[in-house]
Coordinates of C-alpha atoms in Angstrom, one line a residue:
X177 CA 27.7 21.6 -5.2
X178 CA 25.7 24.6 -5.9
X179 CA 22.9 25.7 -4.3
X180 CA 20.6 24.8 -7.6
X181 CA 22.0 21.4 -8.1
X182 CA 22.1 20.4 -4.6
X183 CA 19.7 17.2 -4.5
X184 CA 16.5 18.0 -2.7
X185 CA 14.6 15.3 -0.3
X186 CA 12.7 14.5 -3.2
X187 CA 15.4 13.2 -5.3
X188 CA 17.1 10.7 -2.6
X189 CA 16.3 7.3 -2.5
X190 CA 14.6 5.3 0.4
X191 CA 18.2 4.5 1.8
X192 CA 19.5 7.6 2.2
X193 CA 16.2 9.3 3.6
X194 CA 16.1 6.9 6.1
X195 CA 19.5 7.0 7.4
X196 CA 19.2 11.3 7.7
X197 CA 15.7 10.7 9.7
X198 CA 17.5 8.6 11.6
X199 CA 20.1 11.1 12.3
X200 CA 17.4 13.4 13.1
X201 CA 16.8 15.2 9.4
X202 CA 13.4 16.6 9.5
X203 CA 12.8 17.4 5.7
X204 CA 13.5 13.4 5.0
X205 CA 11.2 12.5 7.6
X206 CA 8.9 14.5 6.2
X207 CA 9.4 13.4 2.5
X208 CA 9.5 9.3 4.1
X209 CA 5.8 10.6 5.3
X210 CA 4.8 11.9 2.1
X211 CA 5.8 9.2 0.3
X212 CA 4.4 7.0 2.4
X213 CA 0.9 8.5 4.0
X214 CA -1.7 7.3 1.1
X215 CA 0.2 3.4 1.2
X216 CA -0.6 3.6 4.8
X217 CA -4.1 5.2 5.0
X218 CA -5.3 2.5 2.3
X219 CA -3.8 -0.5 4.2
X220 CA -5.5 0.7 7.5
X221 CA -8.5 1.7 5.4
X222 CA -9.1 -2.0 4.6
X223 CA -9.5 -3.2 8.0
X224 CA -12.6 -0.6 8.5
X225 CA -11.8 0.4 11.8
X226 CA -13.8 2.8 13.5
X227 CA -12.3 6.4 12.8
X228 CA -10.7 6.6 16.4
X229 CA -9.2 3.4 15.7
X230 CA -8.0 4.1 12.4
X231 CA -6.1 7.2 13.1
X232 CA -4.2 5.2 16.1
X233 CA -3.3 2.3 13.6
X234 CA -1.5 5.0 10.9
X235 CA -0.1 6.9 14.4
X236 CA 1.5 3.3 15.9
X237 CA 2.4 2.6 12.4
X238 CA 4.5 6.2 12.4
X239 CA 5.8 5.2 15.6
X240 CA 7.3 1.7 15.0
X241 CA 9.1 3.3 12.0
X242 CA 10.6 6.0 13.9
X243 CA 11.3 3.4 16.7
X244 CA 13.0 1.0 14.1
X245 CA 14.2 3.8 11.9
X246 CA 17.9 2.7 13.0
X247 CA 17.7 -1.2 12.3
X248 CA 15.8 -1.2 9.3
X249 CA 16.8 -4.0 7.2
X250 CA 16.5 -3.0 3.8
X251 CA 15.4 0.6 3.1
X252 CA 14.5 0.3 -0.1
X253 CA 11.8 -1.4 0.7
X254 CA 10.0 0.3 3.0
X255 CA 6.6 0.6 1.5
X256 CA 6.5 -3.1 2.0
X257 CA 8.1 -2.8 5.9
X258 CA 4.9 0.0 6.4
X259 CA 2.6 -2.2 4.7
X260 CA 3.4 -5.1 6.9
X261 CA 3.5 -2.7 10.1
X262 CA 0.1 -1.1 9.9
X263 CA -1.6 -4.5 8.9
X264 CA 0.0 -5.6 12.6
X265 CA -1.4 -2.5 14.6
X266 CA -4.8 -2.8 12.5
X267 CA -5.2 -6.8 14.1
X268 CA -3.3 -5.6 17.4
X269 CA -6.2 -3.0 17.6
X270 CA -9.1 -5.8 16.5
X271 CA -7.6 -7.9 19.5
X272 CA -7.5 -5.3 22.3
X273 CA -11.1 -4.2 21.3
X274 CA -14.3 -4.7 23.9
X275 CA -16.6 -7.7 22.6
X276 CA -14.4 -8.6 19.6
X277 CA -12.9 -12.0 18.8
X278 CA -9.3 -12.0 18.8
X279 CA -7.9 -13.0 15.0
X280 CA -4.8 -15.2 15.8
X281 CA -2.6 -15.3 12.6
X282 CA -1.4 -18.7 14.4
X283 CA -5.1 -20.1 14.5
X284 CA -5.7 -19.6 10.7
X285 CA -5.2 -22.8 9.1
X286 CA -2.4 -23.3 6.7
X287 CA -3.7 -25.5 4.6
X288 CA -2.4 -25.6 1.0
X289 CA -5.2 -24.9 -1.5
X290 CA -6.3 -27.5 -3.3
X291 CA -5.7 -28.1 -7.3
X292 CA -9.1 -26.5 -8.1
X293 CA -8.8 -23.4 -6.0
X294 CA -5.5 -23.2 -7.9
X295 CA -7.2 -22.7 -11.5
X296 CA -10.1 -20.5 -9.8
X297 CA -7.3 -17.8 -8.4
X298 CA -5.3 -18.0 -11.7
X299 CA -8.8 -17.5 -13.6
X300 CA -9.7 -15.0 -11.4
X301 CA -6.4 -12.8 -11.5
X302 CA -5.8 -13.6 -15.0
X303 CA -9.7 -12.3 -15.5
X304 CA -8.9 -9.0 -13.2
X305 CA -5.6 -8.6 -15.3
X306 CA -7.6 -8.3 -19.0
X307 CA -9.7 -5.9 -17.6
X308 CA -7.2 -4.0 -16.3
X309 CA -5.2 -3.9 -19.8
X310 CA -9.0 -2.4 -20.7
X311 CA -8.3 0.9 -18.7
X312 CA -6.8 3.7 -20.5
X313 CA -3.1 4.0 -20.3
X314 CA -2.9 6.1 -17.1
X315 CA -5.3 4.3 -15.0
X316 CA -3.6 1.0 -16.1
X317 CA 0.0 2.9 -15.0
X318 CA -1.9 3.3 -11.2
X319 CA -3.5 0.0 -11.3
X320 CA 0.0 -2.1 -11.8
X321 CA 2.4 0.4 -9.9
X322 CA -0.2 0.0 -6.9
X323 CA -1.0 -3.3 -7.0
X324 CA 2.5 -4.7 -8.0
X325 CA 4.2 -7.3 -5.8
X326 CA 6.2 -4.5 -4.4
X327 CA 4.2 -1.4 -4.9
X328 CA 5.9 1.8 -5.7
X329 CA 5.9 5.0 -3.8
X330 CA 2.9 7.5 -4.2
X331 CA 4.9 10.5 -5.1
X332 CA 6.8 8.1 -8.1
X333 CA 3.5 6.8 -9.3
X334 CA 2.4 10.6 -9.2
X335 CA 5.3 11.8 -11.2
X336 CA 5.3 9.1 -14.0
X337 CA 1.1 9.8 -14.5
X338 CA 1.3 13.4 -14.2
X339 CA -1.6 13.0 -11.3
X340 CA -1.2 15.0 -8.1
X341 CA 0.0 13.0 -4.8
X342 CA -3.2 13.9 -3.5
X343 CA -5.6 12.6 -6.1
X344 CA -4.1 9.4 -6.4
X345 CA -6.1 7.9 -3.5
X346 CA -9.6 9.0 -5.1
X347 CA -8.3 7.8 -8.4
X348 CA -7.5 4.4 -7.3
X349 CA -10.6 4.3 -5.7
X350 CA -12.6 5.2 -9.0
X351 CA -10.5 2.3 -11.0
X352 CA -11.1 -0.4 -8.6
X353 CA -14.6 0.4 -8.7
X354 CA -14.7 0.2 -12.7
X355 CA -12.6 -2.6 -12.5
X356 CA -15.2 -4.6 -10.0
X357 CA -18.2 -3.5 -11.6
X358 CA -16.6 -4.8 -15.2
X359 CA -15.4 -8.0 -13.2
X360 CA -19.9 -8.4 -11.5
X361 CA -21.1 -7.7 -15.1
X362 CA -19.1 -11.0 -16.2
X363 CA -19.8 -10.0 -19.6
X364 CA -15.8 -9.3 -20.2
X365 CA -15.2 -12.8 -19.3
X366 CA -17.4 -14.5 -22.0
X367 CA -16.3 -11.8 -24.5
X368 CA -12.7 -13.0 -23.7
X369 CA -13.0 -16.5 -24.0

């Protein structure tokens, strides 16, 4: 291979990154952490830590990767394995703070919901989903690549809408908000039906 054809960082897969950080590669970790910074930042931004508190959730998150970097099951879906992570250190953090009540995942009843939450999600979703197919074609690109099951990487979602990395985090931001304040008005909802 050529220098000009050589693949770059940006062109390997989650698989292959992973298994050069491992190895030590620098450049892959640092395309893992570009990939990967916004999914992290908005999952710890959720939990509205103090800024402190915040910046040690991303940093532990960072960490556990590196640690597990080696054993990682499936690669490919890391965004999930990071997602996952950070929501831990975010309640790990909530527990070990002064004055607050611990959260216990195992305390938080299980209880299947009943037939008429059922129809109230699957209104509500199926509500949120209509006015997202309202949005012009770019911001309903962000809206389903970030909110999918599995969500897709920044830098892909960036590529395929043309937006830089960086401004995908405000833009997000700006659709949810449309999308909410359609959602309050309710006046979508009786237009639909």
């Amino acid at each position: 291979m050529t220098a000009s054809t050589a693949p770059t960082t940006q062109d390997l897969r989650n698989t292959e990154l992973v298994a050069l950080a491992a190895q030590g590669d620098n450049r892959a970790w640092a395309e893992i952490v570009a990939r990967y910074r916004g999914l992290v930042t908005a999952v710890v931004r959720n939990y509205r830590l103090q800024d402190a508190d915040a910046r040690d959730a991303e940093q532990r998150t960072w960490l556990r990767l590196v640690e597990h970097l080696g054993s990682l099951r499936d690669p490919d879906r890391l965004g999930g394995w990071l997602s996952t992570t950070a929501s831990r250190e975010c309640l790990r953090i909530l527990r070990e703070g002064q004055g607050m009540v611990a959260l216990e995942m195992d305390a938080v009843p299980t209880s299947d919901p009943g037939v008429e939450e059922q129809v109230v999600d699957a209104d509500t979703a199926a509500r949120l989903w209509r006015i997202v197919g309202t949005l012009p074609p770019r911001g309903r690109t962000i809206m389903t690549a970030l909110f999918a099951d599995e969500p897709r990487p920044y830098a892909e979602v960036a590529r395929d809408t043309g937006i830089p990395i960086g401004s995908l985090g405000p833009s997000r931001a700006r659709l949810i908000d449309r999308v909410r304040r359609t959602f309050d008005d309710g006046a979508f909802a009786t237009a639909a039906q």
